[in-house]
PDB file of C-alpha atoms in Angstrom:
ATOM      1  CA  MET A 263      -0.728 -18.277   6.467  1.00  0.00           C
ATOM      2  CA  ARG A 264      -0.952 -21.727   4.921  1.00  0.00           C
ATOM      3  CA  THR A 265      -1.761 -19.990   1.254  1.00  0.00           C
ATOM      4  CA  GLN A 266       1.058 -18.137   0.120  1.00  0.00           C
ATOM      5  CA  SER A 267       1.288 -14.969  -1.605  1.00  0.00           C
ATOM      6  CA  LEU A 268       3.006 -14.741  -4.999  1.00  0.00           C
ATOM      7  CA  TRP A 269       4.741 -11.552  -3.167  1.00  0.00           C
ATOM      8  CA  GLU A 270       5.448 -13.328  -0.218  1.00  0.00           C
ATOM      9  CA  HIS A 271       9.134 -13.011  -0.110  1.00  0.00           C
ATOM     10  CA  THR A 272       9.447  -9.285  -1.579  1.00  0.00           C
ATOM     11  CA  LEU A 273      10.974  -6.933   1.061  1.00  0.00           C
ATOM     12  CA  THR A 274       8.335  -4.742   2.938  1.00  0.00           C
ATOM     13  CA  PHE A 275       8.346  -2.145   5.406  1.00  0.00           C
ATOM     14  CA  PHE A 276       4.949  -3.550   6.699  1.00  0.00           C
ATOM     15  CA  PRO A 277       5.971  -4.695  10.115  1.00  0.00           C
ATOM     16  CA  GLN A 278       6.625  -1.021  10.734  1.00  0.00           C
ATOM     17  CA  PHE A 279       3.144  -0.340   9.799  1.00  0.00           C
ATOM     18  CA  LEU A 280       1.791  -3.224  12.017  1.00  0.00           C
ATOM     19  CA  ALA A 281       3.778  -1.691  14.905  1.00  0.00           C
ATOM     20  CA  ALA A 282       2.022   1.894  14.593  1.00  0.00           C
ATOM     21  CA  LEU A 283      -1.152   0.490  13.914  1.00  0.00           C
ATOM     22  CA  LYS A 284      -0.985  -1.400  17.138  1.00  0.00           C
ATOM     23  CA  GLU A 285      -0.396   1.963  18.804  1.00  0.00           C
ATOM     24  CA  HIS A 286      -2.703   4.056  17.042  1.00  0.00           C
ATOM     25  CA  ALA A 287      -5.601   1.975  16.383  1.00  0.00           C
ATOM     26  CA  THR A 288      -8.031  -0.524  18.202  1.00  0.00           C
ATOM     27  CA  PRO A 289      -7.436  -4.121  17.321  1.00  0.00           C
ATOM     28  CA  ASP A 290     -10.843  -4.083  15.380  1.00  0.00           C
ATOM     29  CA  ALA A 291      -9.955  -1.016  13.376  1.00  0.00           C
ATOM     30  CA  THR A 292     -11.014  -0.863   9.855  1.00  0.00           C
ATOM     31  CA  VAL A 293      -7.924  -0.813   7.370  1.00  0.00           C
ATOM     32  CA  ALA A 294      -7.787   0.097   3.696  1.00  0.00           C
ATOM     33  CA  VAL A 295      -5.295  -1.718   1.524  1.00  0.00           C
ATOM     34  CA  ILE A 296      -4.868   0.348  -1.649  1.00  0.00           C
ATOM     35  CA  GLY A 297      -3.619  -2.082  -4.566  1.00  0.00           C
ATOM     36  CA  ALA A 298      -4.390  -5.541  -2.444  1.00  0.00           C
ATOM     37  CA  SER A 299      -3.009  -7.868  -5.074  1.00  0.00           C
ATOM     38  CA  ASP A 300      -3.645 -11.251  -4.023  1.00  0.00           C
ATOM     39  CA  GLY A 301      -3.672 -10.715  -0.193  1.00  0.00           C
ATOM     40  CA  LYS A 302       0.094 -10.262   1.110  1.00  0.00           C
ATOM     41  CA  PHE A 303      -1.146  -7.761   3.449  1.00  0.00           C
ATOM     42  CA  VAL A 304      -4.852  -8.228   3.693  1.00  0.00           C
ATOM     43  CA  LEU A 305      -4.865 -11.589   5.090  1.00  0.00           C
ATOM     44  CA  PRO A 306      -2.376 -10.888   8.064  1.00  0.00           C
ATOM     45  CA  LEU A 307      -4.468  -7.730   8.684  1.00  0.00           C
ATOM     46  CA  ALA A 308      -7.885  -9.661   8.737  1.00  0.00           C
ATOM     47  CA  ALA A 309      -6.196 -12.770  10.609  1.00  0.00           C
ATOM     48  CA  ALA A 310      -5.283 -10.222  13.269  1.00  0.00           C
ATOM     49  CA  GLY A 311      -8.602  -9.130  13.992  1.00  0.00           C
ATOM     50  CA  HIS A 312      -9.133  -6.132  11.758  1.00  0.00           C
ATOM     51  CA  ARG A 313     -11.876  -5.173   9.249  1.00  0.00           C
ATOM     52  CA  VAL A 314     -10.063  -5.051   5.885  1.00  0.00           C
ATOM     53  CA  ILE A 315     -11.326  -2.746   2.769  1.00  0.00           C
ATOM     54  CA  ALA A 316      -9.165  -4.396  -0.260  1.00  0.00           C
ATOM     55  CA  VAL A 317      -9.058  -2.154  -3.145  1.00  0.00           C
ATOM     56  CA  GLU A 318      -7.877  -4.080  -6.358  1.00  0.00           C
ATOM     57  CA  ARG A 319      -8.822  -3.569  -9.951  1.00  0.00           C
ATOM     58  CA  ASP A 320      -6.785  -6.569 -11.395  1.00  0.00           C
ATOM     59  CA  PRO A 321      -9.092  -9.447 -12.196  1.00  0.00           C
ATOM     60  CA  LEU A 322      -6.247 -12.050 -12.213  1.00  0.00           C
ATOM     61  CA  ALA A 323      -5.069 -10.872  -8.396  1.00  0.00           C
ATOM     62  CA  LEU A 324      -8.542 -11.084  -7.371  1.00  0.00           C
ATOM     63  CA  HIS A 325     -10.008 -14.273  -8.894  1.00  0.00           C
ATOM     64  CA  GLY A 326      -6.574 -16.045  -9.971  1.00  0.00           C
ATOM     65  CA  GLY A 327      -5.389 -17.751 -12.884  1.00  0.00           C
ATOM     66  CA  GLU A 328      -2.410 -18.610 -14.975  1.00  0.00           C
ATOM     67  CA  VAL A 329       0.806 -16.395 -14.251  1.00  0.00           C
ATOM     68  CA  SER A 330       4.450 -16.443 -15.560  1.00  0.00           C
ATOM     69  CA  LEU A 331       7.020 -17.283 -13.128  1.00  0.00           C
ATOM     70  CA  PRO A 332      10.897 -16.811 -13.151  1.00  0.00           C
ATOM     71  CA  GLY A 333      12.711 -19.819 -15.103  1.00  0.00           C
ATOM     72  CA  ASP A 334      10.359 -19.454 -17.727  1.00  0.00           C
ATOM     73  CA  GLU A 335       7.619 -21.371 -15.788  1.00  0.00           C
ATOM     74  CA  HIS A 336       3.668 -21.026 -15.556  1.00  0.00           C
ATOM     75  CA  ALA A 337       1.577 -21.960 -12.556  1.00  0.00           C
ATOM     76  CA  HIS A 338      -1.927 -21.522 -11.623  1.00  0.00           C
ATOM     77  CA  ALA A 339      -2.133 -18.828  -8.865  1.00  0.00           C
ATOM     78  CA  LYS A 340      -4.744 -18.438  -6.246  1.00  0.00           C
ATOM     79  CA  GLY A 341      -6.420 -14.804  -6.200  1.00  0.00           C
ATOM     80  CA  LEU A 342      -7.225 -12.929  -3.087  1.00  0.00           C
ATOM     81  CA  ILE A 343     -10.927 -14.364  -2.898  1.00  0.00           C
ATOM     82  CA  GLU A 344      -9.857 -17.853  -2.984  1.00  0.00           C
ATOM     83  CA  ARG A 345      -7.196 -17.180  -0.290  1.00  0.00           C
ATOM     84  CA  LEU A 346      -9.504 -15.641   2.015  1.00  0.00           C
ATOM     85  CA  GLU A 347     -11.978 -18.433   1.691  1.00  0.00           C
ATOM     86  CA  LEU A 348      -9.282 -20.989   2.614  1.00  0.00           C
ATOM     87  CA  GLU A 349      -8.149 -19.015   5.672  1.00  0.00           C
ATOM     88  CA  GLY A 350     -11.959 -18.567   6.624  1.00  0.00           C
ATOM     89  CA  LEU A 351     -11.552 -14.755   6.607  1.00  0.00           C
ATOM     90  CA  ARG A 352     -13.862 -13.866   3.918  1.00  0.00           C
ATOM     91  CA  ASN A 353     -16.604 -12.349   6.254  1.00  0.00           C
ATOM     92  CA  ARG A 354     -13.553  -9.710   7.688  1.00  0.00           C
ATOM     93  CA  VAL A 355     -12.896  -8.251   4.087  1.00  0.00           C
ATOM     94  CA  ARG A 356     -14.903  -6.114   2.040  1.00  0.00           C
ATOM     95  CA  ILE A 357     -13.385  -6.193  -1.626  1.00  0.00           C
ATOM     96  CA  VAL A 358     -13.716  -3.139  -3.958  1.00  0.00           C
ATOM     97  CA  GLU A 359     -12.848  -4.158  -7.230  1.00  0.00           C
ATOM     98  CA  GLU A 360     -12.446  -0.656  -8.882  1.00  0.00           C
ATOM     99  CA  ASP A 361      -9.950   1.838  -9.888  1.00  0.00           C
ATOM    100  CA  PHE A 362      -8.814   3.523  -6.638  1.00  0.00           C
ATOM    101  CA  LEU A 363      -9.043   6.980  -8.065  1.00  0.00           C
ATOM    102  CA  ARG A 364     -12.651   6.550  -9.042  1.00  0.00           C
ATOM    103  CA  ILE A 365     -13.739   5.817  -5.393  1.00  0.00           C
ATOM    104  CA  GLU A 366     -15.218   8.644  -3.268  1.00  0.00           C
ATOM    105  CA  PRO A 367     -13.510   8.642  -0.027  1.00  0.00           C
ATOM    106  CA  SER A 368     -16.479   9.455   2.084  1.00  0.00           C
ATOM    107  CA  GLU A 369     -18.129   5.997   0.839  1.00  0.00           C
ATOM    108  CA  MET A 370     -14.993   3.909   2.676  1.00  0.00           C
ATOM    109  CA  PRO A 371     -13.903   6.112   5.724  1.00  0.00           C
ATOM    110  CA  CYS A 372     -10.950   4.003   7.667  1.00  0.00           C
ATOM    111  CA  ASP A 373      -8.946   4.042  10.615  1.00  0.00           C
ATOM    112  CA  ALA A 374      -6.056   3.341   8.588  1.00  0.00           C
ATOM    113  CA  VAL A 375      -4.545   3.048   4.937  1.00  0.00           C
ATOM    114  CA  TRP A 376      -1.907   1.409   3.564  1.00  0.00           C
ATOM    115  CA  THR A 377      -0.448   0.983   0.055  1.00  0.00           C
ATOM    116  CA  SER A 378       2.632  -0.853  -1.273  1.00  0.00           C
ATOM    117  CA  CYS A 379       4.632   0.407  -4.300  1.00  0.00           C
ATOM    118  CA  SER A 380       1.551   1.034  -6.068  1.00  0.00           C
ATOM    119  CA  TRP A 381       1.736   4.686  -7.701  1.00  0.00           C
ATOM    120  CA  HIS A 382       4.759   3.988  -9.492  1.00  0.00           C
ATOM    121  CA  TYR A 383       3.364   1.857 -12.165  1.00  0.00           C
ATOM    122  CA  SER A 384       3.525   3.665 -15.485  1.00  0.00           C
ATOM    123  CA  ALA A 385      -0.191   3.047 -15.797  1.00  0.00           C
ATOM    124  CA  ASN A 386      -0.738   5.454 -12.958  1.00  0.00           C
ATOM    125  CA  HIS A 387       1.673   8.271 -14.294  1.00  0.00           C
ATOM    126  CA  ARG A 388      -1.137   9.979 -15.971  1.00  0.00           C
ATOM    127  CA  HIS A 389      -2.108  11.256 -12.598  1.00  0.00           C
ATOM    128  CA  PRO A 390      -0.024  13.520 -10.237  1.00  0.00           C
ATOM    129  CA  LEU A 391       1.320  11.728  -7.375  1.00  0.00           C
ATOM    130  CA  ALA A 392      -0.634  14.204  -5.100  1.00  0.00           C
ATOM    131  CA  THR A 393      -3.607  12.975  -6.262  1.00  0.00           C
ATOM    132  CA  PHE A 394      -2.807   9.520  -5.067  1.00  0.00           C
ATOM    133  CA  VAL A 395      -1.803  10.893  -1.736  1.00  0.00           C
ATOM    134  CA  ASP A 396      -4.571  13.172  -1.322  1.00  0.00           C
ATOM    135  CA  ARG A 397      -7.292  10.562  -1.974  1.00  0.00           C
ATOM    136  CA  MET A 398      -5.424   8.031   0.473  1.00  0.00           C
ATOM    137  CA  GLN A 399      -5.447  10.774   3.139  1.00  0.00           C
ATOM    138  CA  ARG A 400      -9.093  11.369   2.810  1.00  0.00           C
ATOM    139  CA  LEU A 401      -9.993   8.114   3.785  1.00  0.00           C
ATOM    140  CA  VAL A 402      -8.234   8.280   7.003  1.00  0.00           C
ATOM    141  CA  LYS A 403     -10.817   9.433   9.790  1.00  0.00           C
ATOM    142  CA  GLN A 404      -9.192  11.863  12.566  1.00  0.00           C
ATOM    143  CA  GLY A 405      -6.917  10.052  14.902  1.00  0.00           C
ATOM    144  CA  GLY A 406      -6.171   7.338  12.295  1.00  0.00           C
ATOM    145  CA  LEU A 407      -2.702   6.222  10.261  1.00  0.00           C
ATOM    146  CA  PHE A 408      -1.339   6.677   6.556  1.00  0.00           C
ATOM    147  CA  GLY A 409       1.102   4.417   5.964  1.00  0.00           C
ATOM    148  CA  ALA A 410       3.140   3.741   2.195  1.00  0.00           C
ATOM    149  CA  GLU A 411       5.989   2.090   1.043  1.00  0.00           C
ATOM    150  CA  PHE A 412       7.229   3.083  -2.444  1.00  0.00           C
ATOM    151  CA  MET A 413       9.884   2.982  -4.807  1.00  0.00           C
ATOM    152  CA  MET A 414      12.697   5.480  -4.874  1.00  0.00           C
ATOM    153  CA  PRO A 415      14.769   6.157  -8.234  1.00  0.00           C
ATOM    154  CA  VAL A 416      17.515   3.869  -9.101  1.00  0.00           C
ATOM    155  CA  ASN A 417      18.510   4.923 -12.718  1.00  0.00           C
ATOM    156  CA  GLN A 418      18.360   8.042 -14.920  1.00  0.00           C
ATOM    157  CA  ARG A 419      15.118   7.071 -16.347  1.00  0.00           C
ATOM    158  CA  HIS A 420      13.201   7.163 -12.833  1.00  0.00           C
ATOM    159  CA  HIS A 421      14.525  10.643 -11.754  1.00  0.00           C
ATOM    160  CA  PRO A 422      11.977  12.785 -14.002  1.00  0.00           C
ATOM    161  CA  VAL A 423       8.921  10.561 -12.591  1.00  0.00           C
ATOM    162  CA  GLU A 424       7.671  12.009  -9.702  1.00  0.00           C
ATOM    163  CA  HIS A 425       6.057   8.726  -8.549  1.00  0.00           C
ATOM    164  CA  TYR A 426       9.676   7.582  -7.842  1.00  0.00           C
ATOM    165  CA  THR A 427       9.701   9.496  -4.783  1.00  0.00           C
ATOM    166  CA  SER A 428      11.551  10.088  -1.511  1.00  0.00           C
ATOM    167  CA  PRO A 429      10.517  10.304   2.148  1.00  0.00           C
ATOM    168  CA  GLU A 430      11.431  14.064   2.190  1.00  0.00           C
ATOM    169  CA  ARG A 431       9.411  14.995  -1.031  1.00  0.00           C
ATOM    170  CA  LEU A 432       6.503  13.037   0.189  1.00  0.00           C
ATOM    171  CA  GLY A 433       6.427  14.425   3.436  1.00  0.00           C
ATOM    172  CA  ARG A 434       5.811  17.851   1.956  1.00  0.00           C
ATOM    173  CA  HIS A 435       2.324  16.335   1.524  1.00  0.00           C
ATOM    174  CA  PHE A 436       1.734  16.026   5.434  1.00  0.00           C
ATOM    175  CA  ILE A 437       1.035  19.350   6.869  1.00  0.00           C
ATOM    176  CA  GLY A 438      -1.793  20.974   9.172  1.00  0.00           C
ATOM    177  CA  ASP A 439      -3.539  17.761  10.679  1.00  0.00           C
ATOM    178  CA  TRP A 440      -0.578  15.555   9.773  1.00  0.00           C
ATOM    179  CA  ASP A 441       2.243  14.493  11.925  1.00  0.00           C
ATOM    180  CA  VAL A 442       5.084  12.255  10.183  1.00  0.00           C
ATOM    181  CA  LEU A 443       5.843   9.313  12.738  1.00  0.00           C
ATOM    182  CA  LEU A 444       8.471   7.688  10.635  1.00  0.00           C
ATOM    183  CA  THR A 445      10.440   7.613   7.533  1.00  0.00           C
ATOM    184  CA  LEU A 446      12.868   5.040   6.293  1.00  0.00           C
ATOM    185  CA  ARG A 447      14.867   4.267   3.099  1.00  0.00           C
ATOM    186  CA  THR A 448      16.948   1.582   1.944  1.00  0.00           C
ATOM    187  CA  ASN A 449      20.077   1.564  -0.166  1.00  0.00           C
ATOM    188  CA  GLU A 450      20.115   0.041  -3.450  1.00  0.00           C
ATOM    189  CA  PHE A 451      19.498  -3.800  -3.049  1.00  0.00           C
ATOM    190  CA  ASN A 452      19.377  -6.603  -5.439  1.00  0.00           C
ATOM    191  CA  GLU A 453      15.960  -8.481  -5.610  1.00  0.00           C
ATOM    192  CA  ARG A 454      15.309 -11.912  -6.860  1.00  0.00           C
ATOM    193  CA  ALA A 455      13.110 -12.436  -9.845  1.00  0.00           C
ATOM    194  CA  HIS A 456       9.470 -12.523  -9.171  1.00  0.00           C
ATOM    195  CA  ILE A 457       5.991 -12.368 -10.673  1.00  0.00           C
ATOM    196  CA  GLY A 458       6.159  -9.177 -12.788  1.00  0.00           C
ATOM    197  CA  ARG A 459       9.890  -8.991 -12.822  1.00  0.00           C
ATOM    198  CA  LEU A 460      11.033 -12.218 -14.234  1.00  0.00           C
ATOM    199  CA  GLU A 461      14.710 -11.439 -14.091  1.00  0.00           C
ATOM    200  CA  ASP A 462      16.842  -9.934 -10.755  1.00  0.00           C
ATOM    201  CA  HIS A 463      16.721  -6.497 -10.464  1.00  0.00           C
ATOM    202  CA  THR A 464      17.930  -3.617  -8.409  1.00  0.00           C
ATOM    203  CA  HIS A 465      15.510  -1.280  -6.310  1.00  0.00           C
ATOM    204  CA  ARG A 466      15.717   1.560  -3.566  1.00  0.00           C
ATOM    205  CA  MET A 467      12.558   1.809  -1.084  1.00  0.00           C
ATOM    206  CA  GLY A 468      11.147   4.225   1.292  1.00  0.00           C
ATOM    207  CA  LEU A 469       8.255   4.196   3.927  1.00  0.00           C
ATOM    208  CA  LEU A 470       6.439   7.011   5.435  1.00  0.00           C
ATOM    209  CA  LEU A 471       3.925   6.885   8.683  1.00  0.00           C
ATOM    210  CA  ALA A 472       1.945   9.737   9.405  1.00  0.00           C
ATOM    211  CA  ALA A 473      -0.926  10.169  11.986  1.00  0.00           C
ATOM    212  CA  ARG A 474      -4.252  12.374  11.567  1.00  0.00           C
ATOM    213  CA  ALA A 475      -4.788  14.577  14.559  1.00  0.00           C
ATOM    214  CA  SER A 476      -7.877  13.968  16.370  1.00  0.00           C
ATOM    215  CA  ALA A 477     -10.499  16.232  16.840  1.00  0.00           C
ATOM    216  CA  ALA A 478      -9.208  17.423  20.217  1.00  0.00           C
ATOM    217  CA  HIS A 479      -5.992  17.859  18.822  1.00  0.00           C
ATOM    218  CA  SER A 480      -7.054  19.940  15.954  1.00  0.00           C
ATOM    219  CA  TYR A 481      -8.951  21.964  18.058  1.00  0.00           C
ATOM    220  CA  GLU A 482      -5.764  22.571  20.262  1.00  0.00           C
ATOM    221  CA  LYS A 483      -3.861  23.599  17.098  1.00  0.00           C
ATOM    222  CA  LYS A 484      -6.357  26.186  16.188  1.00  0.00           C
ATOM    223  CA  GLU A 485      -6.569  27.732  19.518  1.00  0.00           C
ATOM    224  CA  THR A 486      -2.772  28.241  19.573  1.00  0.00           C
TER     225      THR A 486
END
């Protein structure tokens, strides 16, 4: 991509999601990105031929504006809309400027859903983690794919907060018609300062990919 996301260099398990998407979905599948930000994941999905639903409520992420960068610097950042237009991808992306938990899942059914480190923000702690997971699951059609990378606890203040979860704890939400395909975790690692965290810091991250059973598979389960 010629237009670079502000989050371009932060660690991600997104390549694993793309590999699973290639296996479980058609090239023109509809993929919802929850917490789309300025398009780190939206643009490559659209460029690959997918129809993308980008859910983001932050006006700065969508429309651009001045941001603070490491080193006490300031810059004008391009928002998601401008970046899509520059790449000629605007017609492949439906932007939903709304709080994700206010959206009725039946209004945006999709073949796959992806989120990256969205639910650990303190503004989201007023809602149980199960609420986020359930709402994301309900977006996914039968035979579809669920992908989430998330922050794991690093220091003591994180441990009482369920939103800093683990692959094992998150996996408990995937029973019945769901099959967990892959879980991964990192050890603690140092990440360079970036927008939103203007000093070097330590993270742990996890990944969970799950597939929702097709209608035929669900029927077979009931029969057995």
